[in-house]
Structure formats: C-alpha cells, structure tokens
Amino acid sequence: MTGVYSLLPENGTGLLGVPHGTEYLAAGGYAPLADDLLDRIDAARLRGRGGAGFPAAVKLRAVRDATGPRVVVANGEEGEPGSVKDRWLLRHRPHTVLDGLRLAAALTDAERGYVYVSDPAAEQAVRRALGEHGPGLPVDVVRTEHTYVAGEESAVVRRIDGGPALPTAKPPRPFESGVGGAPTLVANVETLARIALLHSRPDAADAYLVTLAGGGGGTALVEAPAGTLLKVLADLCGHGRSEAVLLGGMFGRLYGEGWRDLTLDHDGLRDAGAALGCGALHFLGPEDCPVAVAVEAASYLGAQSARQCGVCVSGTGAMAKALAAAARGEGDADTLPQLRRWSSRLPGRGACALLDAAARVVATLLDRFPDVLDAHRSPGCAACARPAPDDGRRFTVPLP
Ligand code: SF4
C-alpha cells in the first residue's frame, strides 16, 4: 500500500483534511488572530516537527520577548531522505503553512517572513499561493540547495543572509541573533501548519505526519493520532513482519525488540529510549540486517558532513569505516570497544548535530543488537556483504 492516508476518525481535525487551494480562503483561512492562540498551542503541547521536538510555545515566546525587529522563517528544507511530509505540505497545503507563518509573525511581533525551500515544485506552489493571498507581512521565498544540513536552523539563517547553507557554531541561536542579526523564529512547516489548524479548529487532533518506508513494504505519508501503536502503522503498509525500525530517520535511533508496542508520542518515545524526530520510520524487513542499515546510515552521514569541523570529518568517517569492517567480519578485538568510545564521546562536539546522529545510530546498534554484532565476528551476513552506498539510496522515499 503506497500513498497518503489519514488515520484520524474525523476528517477536518487533521492537516490532510484542511481545504486546499483557494478553498482555504473560502473556508475562512487567514482569519484575524485569536487572543488565546498561544494558550491553545500551550494546551496542545505542540512540539516542533522538524526533528528536535522543542515546545513550540516556548520558542515563540523566546522570539516575542527578544528586543528589536523580529523575523519568522518557514523552514521547508527537508534534508532527511526518509521524510516527505514537509515537501508534501508545501506542494499541497501551501496556504496552511503561510497562514501558520502569518500567525507566528503576529504572535512574535515579527515584521518580515521567509519561506526556505529547495524543492522546485514546493517553491512554485508557495509562490502561487502568495499570489492568491498575501499573508499580511512581506514574505520572501529563498531557494537553497538540498543537503542533509541545509535545514539546520543556523544554516537556514546563514543562507537567507546570502551565505552558504552551512551550520554555524552556537551560541548565538537564531532566536537571539538570526537573519540580519534580528531575533528569528525558524519553524518547521508542519509546526506552522499545525498552528494554523489550531487557530481555525480549537478541537484540532493531536496528530503527527509520519513517513513510512523500508524493506519489503510500501511507502506512505500518514497522519495518525497521538498514541497510535507503531504496529498499526507497520501493518498499514505491509511492514508487520519487520524485526526492527530506524525511528526518526538518520537523526533517530534503531529499535529492535518491543518496537511494535511503541506509540506515537514525544514523551512516551523519549521514556522508551526512542525519539520521533521528523517522523520518518524505516522498517527493517526480514531480509534486512541492522548492522547493514547502521553502516549505510553512518556512511551517508559521513558523506553529508559539511566538513567544517575536524572532529565531524574524522569522527563520522572513522565510525563508518570501523562499522563497515565489523559488518564484514574484519574487525579486531578493539573495534567494538572503539565504536562504543566514539559513540559516547563524540556527541556535542560538532557545530551541528550531524555528528551526534552518526554516534546515536552506532550507539543504538551496539546497545540493542549486541548479539547481531557478535554474529558478524566472522563473514557470512548476506545483507552486509553488499557494498554500502553513501548516497542514502536505501532511505530515500519518493514523494507520493
Ligand atoms: S558537525 Fe559536521 S555537518 Fe555539522 S557543521 Fe560541523 S562538519 Fe558540518
């Protein structure tokens, strides 16, 4: 089963049920700001949907309470190859995103907005929507290149300011000093669309857009209510026989035994040692090996390193190389202890979280699949014998 699906009981309480095109305007879109919108965002416990899961209301207040002219950015650069939700929203629900950007600007007293995007079809849809209805503040569309780190918030600011789409050291964070030095809200486009939905429907569902893919099953973009069991999502597209899942894309974690009982919920997943990230779920089918998946993820992340921080260049490369050697049964007695040392010591040492992501994939492989790694002490795993591409091919999901 491949396509776009809603698991919400009531059409209209989720993003997939929002009217699109000029029907959005006819249905009352872009209504005057409701006084209690920030309270609604608080009450809904809305978290950022770009990956980090930071509370949206806290981020809005941080920019609102800063001094000087402020800026808001709709971040539609979806670097994770296993996620399609942001590009889909920009292509098919641009008014909802622009309405969310307008509301975020009103909540933060921002004077200027940007839509940041690399997908040409998404850019076209946004420009068309801006022509149909201006969101009430100057909005520029900024095109960027499509890389894994181009959507990182400091890279977004740097690119909008005319530089390369590469992360910078923090602090300062964009809410302190962002575009042109102004306090800047960089918000994921799904986050903004959910703000617009909460504005028009105080009864909006607590729901997530997730991208499902992986070995042996179909691919789908699904809107599912919070609390949905992962096994329900897996069954939807024929992944029920999977033995593991890479949850949260390559910024996420490998999860083996017990994955079926995990539920879509930021806090619950965190308590279970998992994370939703950008909502990309890559299931590992019966033919897949978690070691091979980790090798490919680490190789891809190593190839996507912006090569600005020495520790990232050497660290991601070293982990990918050592993991690949272990997968081929060519590791020595120090390979696994060395991987464990790197996975615990390298996080937090790069300017962005790419290095952390590579370390996390390695750490969850070591922690959750120790027997599988032991089984690779001698060659023989067919999945690992195939050369690992570093272009993210395994994880890339086509837009439905
Ligand atoms: S940690 Fe890696 S990807 Fe991030 S800025 Fe440094 S070199 Fe670039």
Short mmCIF file of N, CA and C in Angstrom, two decimals, residues 180-320:
data_model
loop_
_atom_site.label_atom_id
_atom_site.label_comp_id
_atom_site.label_asym_id
_atom_site.label_seq_id
_atom_site.Cartn_x
_atom_site.Cartn_y
_atom_site.Cartn_z
N GLY A 180 19.99 38.69 9.51
CA GLY A 180 20.42 40.08 9.62
C GLY A 180 20.69 40.51 11.05
N GLY A 181 20.92 39.55 11.94
CA GLY A 181 21.16 39.86 13.35
C GLY A 181 19.88 39.99 14.16
N ALA A 182 18.71 39.88 13.52
CA ALA A 182 17.43 40.04 14.24
C ALA A 182 17.03 38.73 14.91
N PRO A 183 16.36 38.81 16.07
CA PRO A 183 15.80 37.60 16.68
C PRO A 183 14.89 36.90 15.67
N THR A 184 15.11 35.62 15.46
CA THR A 184 14.44 34.92 14.36
C THR A 184 13.84 33.60 14.82
N LEU A 185 12.57 33.42 14.45
CA LEU A 185 11.93 32.13 14.69
C LEU A 185 12.11 31.29 13.43
N VAL A 186 12.83 30.18 13.55
CA VAL A 186 12.94 29.23 12.43
C VAL A 186 12.03 28.07 12.79
N ALA A 187 10.92 27.93 12.07
CA ALA A 187 9.92 26.92 12.43
C ALA A 187 9.70 25.96 11.26
N ASN A 188 9.63 24.70 11.57
CA ASN A 188 9.34 23.68 10.58
C ASN A 188 7.94 23.93 9.99
N VAL A 189 7.76 23.58 8.72
CA VAL A 189 6.48 23.90 8.06
C VAL A 189 5.31 23.10 8.65
N GLU A 190 5.55 21.87 9.13
CA GLU A 190 4.43 21.16 9.76
C GLU A 190 4.03 21.85 11.06
N THR A 191 5.02 22.34 11.81
CA THR A 191 4.71 23.07 13.05
C THR A 191 3.81 24.26 12.73
N LEU A 192 4.18 25.02 11.69
CA LEU A 192 3.38 26.19 11.33
C LEU A 192 1.99 25.79 10.87
N ALA A 193 1.91 24.71 10.09
CA ALA A 193 0.59 24.26 9.62
C ALA A 193 -0.27 23.84 10.80
N ARG A 194 0.33 23.23 11.81
CA ARG A 194 -0.46 22.81 13.00
C ARG A 194 -0.92 24.05 13.79
N ILE A 195 -0.11 25.10 13.80
CA ILE A 195 -0.55 26.34 14.46
C ILE A 195 -1.77 26.90 13.73
N ALA A 196 -1.72 26.89 12.39
CA ALA A 196 -2.87 27.38 11.62
C ALA A 196 -4.10 26.52 11.87
N LEU A 197 -3.89 25.22 11.98
CA LEU A 197 -5.03 24.31 12.22
C LEU A 197 -5.64 24.56 13.60
N LEU A 198 -4.76 24.74 14.61
CA LEU A 198 -5.26 25.02 15.97
C LEU A 198 -6.02 26.34 16.01
N HIS A 199 -5.61 27.27 15.14
CA HIS A 199 -6.29 28.56 15.10
C HIS A 199 -7.70 28.43 14.55
N SER A 200 -7.84 27.65 13.47
CA SER A 200 -9.17 27.53 12.86
C SER A 200 -10.02 26.47 13.56
N ARG A 201 -9.36 25.47 14.18
CA ARG A 201 -10.10 24.39 14.84
C ARG A 201 -9.53 24.17 16.23
N PRO A 202 -10.09 24.82 17.25
CA PRO A 202 -9.56 24.58 18.60
C PRO A 202 -9.63 23.10 18.98
N ASP A 203 -10.47 22.33 18.28
CA ASP A 203 -10.57 20.90 18.57
C ASP A 203 -9.64 20.07 17.67
N ALA A 204 -8.64 20.72 17.08
CA ALA A 204 -7.74 20.01 16.17
C ALA A 204 -7.15 18.78 16.85
N ALA A 205 -6.99 17.74 16.07
CA ALA A 205 -6.47 16.49 16.62
C ALA A 205 -5.01 16.64 17.01
N ASP A 206 -4.64 15.95 18.07
CA ASP A 206 -3.23 15.83 18.43
C ASP A 206 -2.69 14.72 17.54
N ALA A 207 -2.01 15.11 16.48
CA ALA A 207 -1.65 14.12 15.46
C ALA A 207 -0.27 14.41 14.88
N TYR A 208 0.24 13.44 14.17
CA TYR A 208 1.57 13.53 13.57
C TYR A 208 1.52 13.12 12.11
N LEU A 209 2.32 13.79 11.29
CA LEU A 209 2.55 13.31 9.93
C LEU A 209 3.79 12.43 9.97
N VAL A 210 3.66 11.21 9.50
CA VAL A 210 4.82 10.30 9.51
C VAL A 210 5.02 9.71 8.12
N THR A 211 6.27 9.43 7.80
CA THR A 211 6.61 8.80 6.52
C THR A 211 7.03 7.37 6.81
N LEU A 212 6.36 6.43 6.18
CA LEU A 212 6.63 5.00 6.42
C LEU A 212 7.31 4.40 5.19
N ALA A 213 8.35 3.65 5.41
CA ALA A 213 9.06 3.03 4.28
C ALA A 213 9.92 1.89 4.82
N GLY A 214 10.60 1.23 3.93
CA GLY A 214 11.55 0.21 4.36
C GLY A 214 11.44 -1.06 3.53
N GLY A 215 12.29 -2.02 3.90
CA GLY A 215 12.39 -3.25 3.14
C GLY A 215 11.11 -4.06 3.15
N GLY A 216 10.68 -4.47 1.99
CA GLY A 216 9.58 -5.42 1.91
C GLY A 216 8.18 -4.84 1.96
N GLY A 217 8.02 -3.56 2.22
CA GLY A 217 6.67 -3.00 2.31
C GLY A 217 6.52 -1.78 1.41
N GLY A 218 5.35 -1.12 1.53
CA GLY A 218 5.11 0.06 0.72
C GLY A 218 5.61 1.31 1.42
N THR A 219 5.43 2.44 0.75
CA THR A 219 5.79 3.72 1.36
C THR A 219 4.52 4.56 1.46
N ALA A 220 4.42 5.33 2.52
CA ALA A 220 3.21 6.13 2.70
C ALA A 220 3.49 7.33 3.57
N LEU A 221 2.73 8.39 3.30
CA LEU A 221 2.66 9.54 4.20
C LEU A 221 1.34 9.39 4.95
N VAL A 222 1.42 9.34 6.27
CA VAL A 222 0.23 9.05 7.08
C VAL A 222 0.08 10.11 8.16
N GLU A 223 -1.16 10.57 8.34
CA GLU A 223 -1.45 11.40 9.50
C GLU A 223 -2.15 10.51 10.52
N ALA A 224 -1.53 10.38 11.68
CA ALA A 224 -2.03 9.44 12.69
C ALA A 224 -2.19 10.16 14.02
N PRO A 225 -3.22 9.78 14.78
CA PRO A 225 -3.40 10.42 16.09
C PRO A 225 -2.28 10.07 17.04
N ALA A 226 -1.98 10.99 17.96
CA ALA A 226 -1.00 10.69 19.01
C ALA A 226 -1.47 9.44 19.74
N GLY A 227 -0.54 8.59 20.10
CA GLY A 227 -0.88 7.37 20.81
C GLY A 227 -1.04 6.16 19.91
N THR A 228 -0.98 6.36 18.59
CA THR A 228 -1.10 5.22 17.67
C THR A 228 0.08 4.27 17.87
N LEU A 229 -0.23 2.99 17.98
CA LEU A 229 0.84 1.99 18.12
C LEU A 229 1.62 1.87 16.81
N LEU A 230 2.93 1.71 16.92
CA LEU A 230 3.73 1.57 15.70
C LEU A 230 3.33 0.33 14.92
N LYS A 231 2.83 -0.69 15.61
CA LYS A 231 2.45 -1.90 14.86
C LYS A 231 1.25 -1.61 13.95
N VAL A 232 0.39 -0.67 14.34
CA VAL A 232 -0.73 -0.29 13.48
C VAL A 232 -0.21 0.37 12.22
N LEU A 233 0.77 1.26 12.39
CA LEU A 233 1.37 1.92 11.23
C LEU A 233 2.06 0.91 10.32
N ALA A 234 2.78 -0.01 10.94
CA ALA A 234 3.51 -1.01 10.15
C ALA A 234 2.55 -1.87 9.35
N ASP A 235 1.46 -2.31 9.98
CA ASP A 235 0.50 -3.17 9.28
C ASP A 235 -0.14 -2.46 8.10
N LEU A 236 -0.27 -1.14 8.24
CA LEU A 236 -0.93 -0.36 7.19
C LEU A 236 -0.24 -0.53 5.84
N CYS A 237 1.07 -0.61 5.85
CA CYS A 237 1.77 -0.73 4.55
C CYS A 237 2.60 -1.99 4.44
N GLY A 238 2.20 -3.03 5.14
CA GLY A 238 2.83 -4.32 4.92
C GLY A 238 4.19 -4.48 5.57
N HIS A 239 4.42 -3.75 6.69
CA HIS A 239 5.70 -3.89 7.39
C HIS A 239 5.57 -4.70 8.67
N GLY A 240 4.45 -5.37 8.81
CA GLY A 240 4.16 -6.05 10.07
C GLY A 240 5.19 -7.09 10.45
N ARG A 241 5.88 -7.67 9.47
CA ARG A 241 6.86 -8.73 9.79
C ARG A 241 8.25 -8.17 10.09
N SER A 242 8.34 -6.87 10.12
CA SER A 242 9.65 -6.25 10.37
C SER A 242 10.16 -6.61 11.76
N GLU A 243 11.47 -6.70 11.88
CA GLU A 243 12.04 -7.06 13.17
C GLU A 243 12.61 -5.87 13.91
N ALA A 244 12.69 -4.75 13.20
CA ALA A 244 13.27 -3.55 13.82
C ALA A 244 12.84 -2.35 13.00
N VAL A 245 13.12 -1.18 13.55
CA VAL A 245 12.78 0.05 12.84
C VAL A 245 13.84 1.10 13.16
N LEU A 246 14.19 1.88 12.13
CA LEU A 246 15.01 3.07 12.35
C LEU A 246 14.01 4.20 12.52
N LEU A 247 13.89 4.68 13.74
CA LEU A 247 12.81 5.59 14.11
C LEU A 247 13.35 7.01 14.21
N GLY A 248 12.77 7.92 13.40
CA GLY A 248 13.25 9.31 13.43
C GLY A 248 14.27 9.59 12.34
N GLY A 249 14.33 8.73 11.35
CA GLY A 249 15.28 8.93 10.26
C GLY A 249 16.71 8.71 10.75
N MET A 250 17.65 9.24 9.97
CA MET A 250 19.05 9.00 10.36
C MET A 250 19.45 9.84 11.57
N PHE A 251 18.58 10.78 11.95
CA PHE A 251 18.81 11.52 13.19
C PHE A 251 18.23 10.76 14.37
N GLY A 252 17.67 9.58 14.10
CA GLY A 252 16.93 8.86 15.12
C GLY A 252 17.70 7.72 15.73
N ARG A 253 16.97 6.68 16.01
CA ARG A 253 17.57 5.55 16.72
C ARG A 253 17.05 4.25 16.14
N LEU A 254 17.91 3.23 16.19
CA LEU A 254 17.47 1.89 15.84
C LEU A 254 16.71 1.31 17.03
N TYR A 255 15.65 0.58 16.74
CA TYR A 255 14.88 -0.02 17.82
C TYR A 255 14.51 -1.43 17.39
N GLY A 256 14.80 -2.39 18.23
CA GLY A 256 14.51 -3.79 17.89
C GLY A 256 13.33 -4.30 18.68
N GLU A 257 13.60 -5.31 19.52
CA GLU A 257 12.53 -5.93 20.29
C GLU A 257 11.66 -4.89 21.00
N GLY A 258 10.36 -5.03 20.88
CA GLY A 258 9.45 -4.12 21.58
C GLY A 258 8.98 -2.96 20.73
N TRP A 259 9.49 -2.85 19.48
CA TRP A 259 9.13 -1.68 18.68
C TRP A 259 7.62 -1.62 18.41
N ARG A 260 6.97 -2.78 18.31
CA ARG A 260 5.54 -2.78 17.97
C ARG A 260 4.68 -2.08 19.02
N ASP A 261 5.14 -2.09 20.26
CA ASP A 261 4.34 -1.52 21.35
C ASP A 261 4.66 -0.04 21.61
N LEU A 262 5.60 0.51 20.86
CA LEU A 262 5.86 1.95 21.00
C LEU A 262 4.68 2.72 20.41
N THR A 263 4.44 3.91 20.96
CA THR A 263 3.33 4.72 20.45
C THR A 263 3.83 6.07 19.97
N LEU A 264 3.08 6.65 19.05
CA LEU A 264 3.39 7.99 18.54
C LEU A 264 3.13 9.00 19.64
N ASP A 265 4.18 9.47 20.26
CA ASP A 265 4.02 10.41 21.37
C ASP A 265 5.44 10.79 21.80
N HIS A 266 5.74 12.09 21.73
CA HIS A 266 7.11 12.53 22.01
C HIS A 266 7.62 12.04 23.37
N ASP A 267 6.82 12.28 24.42
CA ASP A 267 7.30 11.96 25.77
C ASP A 267 7.42 10.45 25.98
N GLY A 268 6.40 9.72 25.49
CA GLY A 268 6.43 8.27 25.66
C GLY A 268 7.61 7.64 24.93
N LEU A 269 7.89 8.14 23.75
CA LEU A 269 9.02 7.60 22.98
C LEU A 269 10.34 7.93 23.69
N ARG A 270 10.43 9.13 24.21
CA ARG A 270 11.66 9.50 24.92
C ARG A 270 11.86 8.57 26.12
N ASP A 271 10.77 8.33 26.87
CA ASP A 271 10.88 7.46 28.04
C ASP A 271 11.30 6.04 27.65
N ALA A 272 10.95 5.65 26.42
CA ALA A 272 11.30 4.30 25.96
C ALA A 272 12.67 4.27 25.28
N GLY A 273 13.40 5.40 25.36
CA GLY A 273 14.73 5.44 24.75
C GLY A 273 14.68 5.57 23.24
N ALA A 274 13.54 6.08 22.75
CA ALA A 274 13.39 6.28 21.30
C ALA A 274 13.13 7.77 21.07
N ALA A 275 12.89 8.15 19.84
CA ALA A 275 12.56 9.54 19.52
C ALA A 275 11.86 9.56 18.18
N LEU A 276 10.92 10.49 18.04
CA LEU A 276 10.16 10.54 16.79
C LEU A 276 10.91 11.31 15.71
N GLY A 277 11.73 12.29 16.13
CA GLY A 277 12.47 13.10 15.16
C GLY A 277 11.50 13.75 14.19
N CYS A 278 11.80 13.63 12.89
CA CYS A 278 10.94 14.24 11.88
C CYS A 278 9.82 13.29 11.45
N GLY A 279 9.66 12.18 12.15
CA GLY A 279 8.55 11.28 11.83
C GLY A 279 8.85 10.30 10.71
N ALA A 280 10.12 10.08 10.39
CA ALA A 280 10.47 9.11 9.35
C ALA A 280 10.68 7.74 10.00
N LEU A 281 9.92 6.75 9.56
CA LEU A 281 10.06 5.38 10.09
C LEU A 281 10.53 4.47 8.96
N HIS A 282 11.71 3.93 9.13
CA HIS A 282 12.25 3.00 8.13
C HIS A 282 12.26 1.61 8.76
N PHE A 283 11.36 0.76 8.29
CA PHE A 283 11.25 -0.59 8.86
C PHE A 283 12.31 -1.50 8.26
N LEU A 284 12.79 -2.41 9.09
CA LEU A 284 13.78 -3.39 8.62
C LEU A 284 13.05 -4.71 8.38
N GLY A 285 12.95 -5.07 7.12
CA GLY A 285 12.25 -6.30 6.75
C GLY A 285 13.08 -7.53 7.07
N PRO A 286 12.51 -8.72 6.84
CA PRO A 286 13.21 -9.97 7.16
C PRO A 286 14.55 -10.10 6.44
N GLU A 287 14.69 -9.44 5.29
CA GLU A 287 15.95 -9.53 4.53
C GLU A 287 16.99 -8.51 5.00
N ASP A 288 16.57 -7.59 5.86
CA ASP A 288 17.48 -6.52 6.27
C ASP A 288 18.28 -6.91 7.51
N CYS A 289 19.48 -6.35 7.59
CA CYS A 289 20.31 -6.56 8.77
C CYS A 289 20.53 -5.21 9.44
N PRO A 290 20.30 -5.09 10.74
CA PRO A 290 20.50 -3.79 11.39
C PRO A 290 21.93 -3.28 11.27
N VAL A 291 22.88 -4.20 11.16
CA VAL A 291 24.28 -3.75 11.01
C VAL A 291 24.45 -3.07 9.65
N ALA A 292 23.88 -3.67 8.60
CA ALA A 292 23.99 -3.07 7.27
C ALA A 292 23.30 -1.71 7.24
N VAL A 293 22.15 -1.61 7.92
CA VAL A 293 21.44 -0.33 7.96
C VAL A 293 22.28 0.73 8.67
N ALA A 294 22.91 0.34 9.78
CA ALA A 294 23.75 1.29 10.51
C ALA A 294 24.96 1.70 9.68
N VAL A 295 25.53 0.75 8.94
CA VAL A 295 26.69 1.08 8.09
C VAL A 295 26.27 2.11 7.04
N GLU A 296 25.10 1.87 6.42
CA GLU A 296 24.66 2.79 5.36
C GLU A 296 24.33 4.16 5.94
N ALA A 297 23.70 4.17 7.12
CA ALA A 297 23.36 5.47 7.74
C ALA A 297 24.64 6.22 8.08
N ALA A 298 25.61 5.54 8.68
CA ALA A 298 26.86 6.21 9.06
C ALA A 298 27.62 6.67 7.81
N SER A 299 27.61 5.85 6.75
CA SER A 299 28.31 6.24 5.51
C SER A 299 27.64 7.46 4.90
N TYR A 300 26.31 7.45 4.89
CA TYR A 300 25.58 8.58 4.32
C TYR A 300 25.86 9.86 5.11
N LEU A 301 25.80 9.76 6.44
CA LEU A 301 26.04 10.94 7.26
C LEU A 301 27.47 11.43 7.08
N GLY A 302 28.42 10.50 6.98
CA GLY A 302 29.81 10.89 6.74
C GLY A 302 29.94 11.64 5.42
N ALA A 303 29.23 11.17 4.39
CA ALA A 303 29.31 11.83 3.08
C ALA A 303 28.61 13.18 3.11
N GLN A 304 27.64 13.35 4.00
CA GLN A 304 26.89 14.61 4.08
C GLN A 304 27.53 15.62 5.04
N SER A 305 28.59 15.23 5.71
CA SER A 305 29.26 16.17 6.61
C SER A 305 29.62 17.44 5.84
N ALA A 306 29.34 18.57 6.45
CA ALA A 306 29.67 19.84 5.79
C ALA A 306 31.18 20.11 5.82
N ARG A 307 31.92 19.24 6.49
CA ARG A 307 33.38 19.29 6.52
C ARG A 307 33.91 20.62 7.03
N GLN A 308 33.21 21.16 8.03
CA GLN A 308 33.68 22.40 8.65
C GLN A 308 34.41 22.12 9.96
N CYS A 309 34.00 21.03 10.63
CA CYS A 309 34.55 20.73 11.96
C CYS A 309 35.43 19.48 11.82
N GLY A 310 36.67 19.60 12.22
CA GLY A 310 37.58 18.47 12.08
C GLY A 310 37.06 17.21 12.75
N VAL A 311 36.47 17.39 13.94
CA VAL A 311 36.00 16.23 14.70
C VAL A 311 34.87 15.50 13.96
N CYS A 312 34.08 16.25 13.19
CA CYS A 312 32.98 15.62 12.45
C CYS A 312 33.54 14.85 11.25
N VAL A 313 34.47 15.50 10.52
CA VAL A 313 35.05 14.84 9.35
C VAL A 313 35.73 13.54 9.76
N SER A 314 36.57 13.61 10.79
CA SER A 314 37.29 12.40 11.18
C SER A 314 36.37 11.43 11.92
N GLY A 315 35.45 11.97 12.76
CA GLY A 315 34.62 11.10 13.59
C GLY A 315 33.59 10.30 12.80
N THR A 316 32.83 10.98 11.91
CA THR A 316 31.83 10.24 11.15
C THR A 316 32.52 9.22 10.23
N GLY A 317 33.63 9.67 9.62
CA GLY A 317 34.36 8.76 8.72
C GLY A 317 34.90 7.55 9.46
N ALA A 318 35.45 7.79 10.64
CA ALA A 318 36.05 6.67 11.40
C ALA A 318 34.97 5.69 11.85
N MET A 319 33.83 6.22 12.31
CA MET A 319 32.77 5.31 12.76
C MET A 319 32.24 4.48 11.59
N ALA A 320 32.03 5.15 10.44
CA ALA A 320 31.50 4.43 9.27
C ALA A 320 32.48 3.32 8.85
#
